[in-house]
Coordinates of C-alpha atoms and ligand atoms in Angstrom, one line a residue:
M788 CA 168.1 6.8 83.4
R789 CA 171.8 7.2 83.4
V790 CA 173.3 8.4 87.1
G791 CA 176.7 9.5 88.1
V792 CA 177.9 8.1 91.7
M793 CA 180.3 10.7 92.8
G794 CA 182.3 9.1 95.9
G795 CA 185.0 10.6 97.8
T796 CA 186.1 12.1 101.3
F797 CA 185.8 15.6 99.7
D798 CA 187.5 17.1 102.7
P799 CA 187.4 19.4 101.1
I800 CA 185.7 19.6 97.5
H801 CA 187.3 21.1 94.9
L802 CA 186.8 22.6 91.6
G803 CA 188.8 19.6 90.0
H804 CA 186.0 17.4 91.8
L805 CA 183.4 19.4 90.1
A806 CA 185.4 19.7 86.6
A807 CA 185.6 15.7 86.8
A808 CA 182.1 15.3 87.3
S809 CA 181.1 17.4 84.5
E810 CA 183.6 15.5 82.4
V811 CA 182.5 12.1 83.3
A812 CA 178.5 13.8 82.7
H813 CA 179.4 14.9 79.2
H814 CA 181.4 11.2 78.1
F815 CA 178.9 9.4 79.3
D816 CA 175.7 11.2 78.5
L817 CA 174.6 11.0 82.2
T818 CA 171.2 12.3 83.8
S819 CA 172.5 13.8 86.8
V820 CA 175.5 13.2 89.5
V821 CA 174.8 12.5 93.0
F822 CA 178.1 13.2 94.9
V823 CA 178.0 10.5 97.8
P824 CA 180.8 12.4 100.8
A825 CA 182.4 8.9 102.3
G826 CA 180.7 8.9 106.2
S827 CA 183.9 6.9 107.5
P828 CA 187.0 6.4 105.5
W829 CA 187.4 3.2 107.4
Q830 CA 191.2 3.0 105.1
K831 CA 191.8 6.8 106.5
A832 CA 191.5 5.6 110.6
D833 CA 195.1 6.7 111.2
R834 CA 194.5 10.0 109.8
Q835 CA 192.6 13.5 111.0
V836 CA 189.3 13.8 108.5
S837 CA 187.1 16.5 109.0
P838 CA 183.1 15.6 110.3
A839 CA 180.9 14.2 108.2
E840 CA 178.5 17.3 108.6
D841 CA 180.9 19.6 107.5
R842 CA 182.4 18.0 104.7
Y843 CA 178.4 17.1 103.2
L844 CA 177.8 20.7 103.8
M845 CA 180.6 22.4 101.8
T846 CA 179.6 19.5 99.1
V847 CA 175.9 21.1 99.2
V848 CA 177.7 24.5 99.1
A849 CA 179.6 23.6 95.8
T850 CA 176.9 21.8 93.8
A851 CA 174.4 24.4 94.7
T852 CA 174.3 26.4 91.6
D853 CA 174.3 23.5 88.7
P854 CA 171.0 21.9 87.8
R855 CA 172.6 18.1 87.5
F856 CA 174.2 17.6 90.4
T857 CA 172.6 16.4 93.8
V858 CA 174.3 15.6 97.1
S859 CA 173.3 12.4 98.9
R860 CA 173.3 11.8 102.8
A861 CA 173.8 7.9 102.6
D862 CA 176.8 7.4 103.5
V863 CA 176.9 10.2 106.0
D864 CA 173.7 8.7 107.6
R865 CA 174.6 5.3 107.8
S866 CA 176.7 4.3 110.5
G867 CA 179.9 2.2 110.6
P868 CA 182.8 2.1 108.0
T869 CA 181.7 3.4 104.5
Y870 CA 181.7 0.8 101.6
T871 CA 181.0 1.3 98.7
V872 CA 178.8 -1.9 98.2
D873 CA 176.3 -0.3 100.6
T874 CA 176.4 3.1 98.8
L875 CA 175.3 1.8 95.6
R876 CA 173.3 -0.9 97.5
D877 CA 171.2 1.9 98.9
L878 CA 171.3 3.9 95.7
R879 CA 170.1 1.4 93.7
A880 CA 167.4 0.6 96.2
E881 CA 166.3 4.5 95.8
W882 CA 166.6 4.6 92.1
G883 CA 165.3 0.6 91.0
A884 CA 167.0 -1.8 88.6
D885 CA 165.9 0.5 85.3
T886 CA 168.8 3.2 86.5
E887 CA 172.5 2.9 85.5
L888 CA 175.1 3.7 87.9
F889 CA 178.4 5.1 86.8
F890 CA 180.6 5.2 90.2
I891 CA 183.3 7.8 89.5
T892 CA 185.9 8.5 92.0
G893 CA 189.8 9.3 92.0
A894 CA 191.8 6.7 89.9
D895 CA 194.2 6.4 92.6
A896 CA 191.5 4.8 94.9
L897 CA 190.3 2.5 92.4
N898 CA 194.2 1.1 92.5
D899 CA 192.9 -0.6 95.7
I900 CA 189.7 -2.0 94.7
L901 CA 190.9 -5.5 95.4
S902 CA 190.8 -4.5 98.8
W903 CA 187.5 -3.5 98.5
R904 CA 184.5 -5.1 100.2
D905 CA 182.3 -7.5 97.8
T906 CA 184.4 -6.1 94.5
D907 CA 182.3 -8.3 92.4
E908 CA 178.9 -7.0 93.7
V909 CA 180.7 -3.7 93.1
Q910 CA 181.4 -4.5 89.5
R911 CA 177.9 -6.0 89.0
L912 CA 176.3 -2.5 90.5
A913 CA 177.8 0.1 88.3
H914 CA 180.2 1.3 86.0
L915 CA 183.5 2.3 86.9
V916 CA 184.9 5.5 86.1
G917 CA 188.4 6.7 87.5
V918 CA 189.4 10.3 87.0
T919 CA 193.2 11.0 87.2
R920 CA 195.4 13.9 86.4
P921 CA 197.5 14.4 83.6
G922 CA 200.6 12.8 83.6
H923 CA 199.3 10.7 86.0
V924 CA 200.8 6.9 85.5
L925 CA 197.5 4.2 85.9
A926 CA 198.3 1.4 87.4
D927 CA 196.5 -1.7 86.0
P928 CA 193.7 -2.5 89.3
G929 CA 193.4 -5.9 87.8
L930 CA 189.6 -6.2 86.7
A931 CA 188.1 -7.7 83.9
P932 CA 188.7 -5.5 80.3
G933 CA 185.6 -3.2 79.8
T934 CA 185.1 -3.0 84.1
V935 CA 186.7 0.3 84.4
T936 CA 187.1 3.4 82.0
L937 CA 189.9 5.6 83.3
L938 CA 189.6 9.4 82.0
Q939 CA 192.2 12.4 82.4
V940 CA 191.1 15.6 83.7
P941 CA 193.1 18.8 83.5
A942 CA 191.4 20.6 86.8
L943 CA 192.2 17.1 89.0
A944 CA 195.9 19.5 89.3
I945 CA 194.1 20.5 92.0
S946 CA 193.9 18.1 95.4
S947 CA 192.4 18.6 98.5
S948 CA 195.5 17.6 100.3
D949 CA 197.2 20.8 98.8
V950 CA 193.9 23.0 99.8
R951 CA 194.3 21.8 102.9
A952 CA 198.1 22.7 103.3
R953 CA 197.5 26.2 101.9
V954 CA 195.0 27.0 104.8
Q955 CA 197.5 25.7 107.5
A956 CA 200.1 27.7 105.7
G957 CA 198.2 30.9 105.3
A958 CA 198.4 30.6 101.8
P959 CA 194.8 32.0 99.6
I960 CA 193.0 28.7 97.9
S961 CA 190.6 31.0 95.9
Y962 CA 190.3 30.0 92.2
L963 CA 191.1 26.2 93.6
V964 CA 187.9 25.9 95.6
P965 CA 184.3 27.7 95.1
P966 CA 183.6 30.7 97.0
G967 CA 180.7 29.8 99.4
V968 CA 183.8 26.3 100.2
E969 CA 186.0 29.4 101.2
S970 CA 183.7 30.8 102.9
Y971 CA 182.9 28.0 104.9
I972 CA 186.5 26.6 105.7
A973 CA 187.2 30.0 107.2
K974 CA 183.6 30.3 109.2
R975 CA 184.5 26.9 110.6
G976 CA 188.3 27.5 111.2
L977 CA 189.2 23.9 109.1
Y978 CA 192.5 22.7 108.5
R979 CA 194.3 25.7 110.4
D980 CA 195.4 23.6 112.9
R981 CA 196.0 20.2 111.0
A982 CA 199.2 18.3 111.5
Ligands
LIG253 P1 191.5 9.1 98.6 O1 192.4 7.9 99.0 O2 191.6 9.8 99.5 O3 192.0 9.6 97.4 C1 192.8 9.0 96.4 C2 193.0 9.8 95.4 O4 191.4 10.0 94.3 C3 193.4 11.4 95.7 O5 194.1 11.9 94.7 C4 191.8 11.8 95.6 O6 191.8 13.6 95.5 C5 191.1 11.5 94.7 N1 189.7 11.2 94.4 C6 188.8 10.8 95.6 N2 187.9 11.1 95.5 C7 187.6 11.5 94.0 C8 186.8 11.8 92.8 N3 185.7 11.7 93.7 N4 186.9 12.4 92.0 C9 188.5 12.7 92.0 N5 189.5 12.4 92.5 C10 189.2 11.7 93.6 O7 189.7 8.3 98.3 P2 188.5 8.3 99.3 O8 188.2 9.4 99.2 O9 188.7 7.7 100.7 O10 187.8 7.3 98.4 C11 187.1 7.3 97.1 C12 186.1 6.4 97.0 O11 186.0 5.4 97.1 C13 185.0 6.9 98.2 O12 183.5 6.7 97.7 C14 185.2 5.6 98.9 O13 183.8 5.2 100.3 C15 185.4 4.9 98.4 N6 186.2 3.5 99.1 C16 185.8 2.7 99.3 C17 186.3 1.3 100.3 C18 185.3 0.3 99.9 O14 184.3 0.0 99.8 N7 185.8 -0.8 101.0 C19 187.6 1.8 100.4 C20 188.1 3.0 100.1 C21 187.8 3.9 99.0 P3 191.6 14.5 96.3 O15 191.9 14.2 98.1 O16 191.8 15.7 95.8 O17 190.1 14.2 96.3

């Protein structure tokens, strides 16, 4: 089995994330992709992040129609700050040593990987895939050759921060997020009063 592990804050999940997961699944011939919303993104302690349960539920709604996609509560249910090494250990324990893991996230986030906890073990547990927007200049994260693959995904012109800003400004987000996520954001009143 070859499984993608899509890590992100997903505040909110948008069509760029879904397109990226699909693109990586195709590129690496993955059996499935599990989305893992971060529980407590410790590097965002100074910023307002929506409750983990809201981000988890939006991710479930967004991925429901694609049989290749599932969502894990691993990070949401683990107490304390979210470290990718814990995510990968939990998923490795769940799926066993025969499953090859591909950790997928934004290339910007991967740029900081050398500051992450147990970076060496993260690299042993999974191949790293950084997805990015076209035209974005990629910094060298300083990892050993072959450790990380970088892929450009046109739909990643969409960003969570832009979606949040649009909601706050009363601008439409149709066609940027799945319809169910748009309804969820409206129903819960997310991002309206975000500073
Ligand atoms: P971030 O800094 O909020 O995101 C940086 C950039 O990457 C943004 O442009 C973001 O766009 C994009 N991005 C994030 N996740 C993505 C995804 N799955 N697919 C495509 N683009 C994505 O990053 P973050 O969400 O906090 O962290 C990303 C992952 O790295 C999470 O799984 C997190 O737990 C992990 N992480 C681990 C450590 C650690 O172990 N010490 C430290 C930091 C991050 P959008 O805003 O549009 O998503």
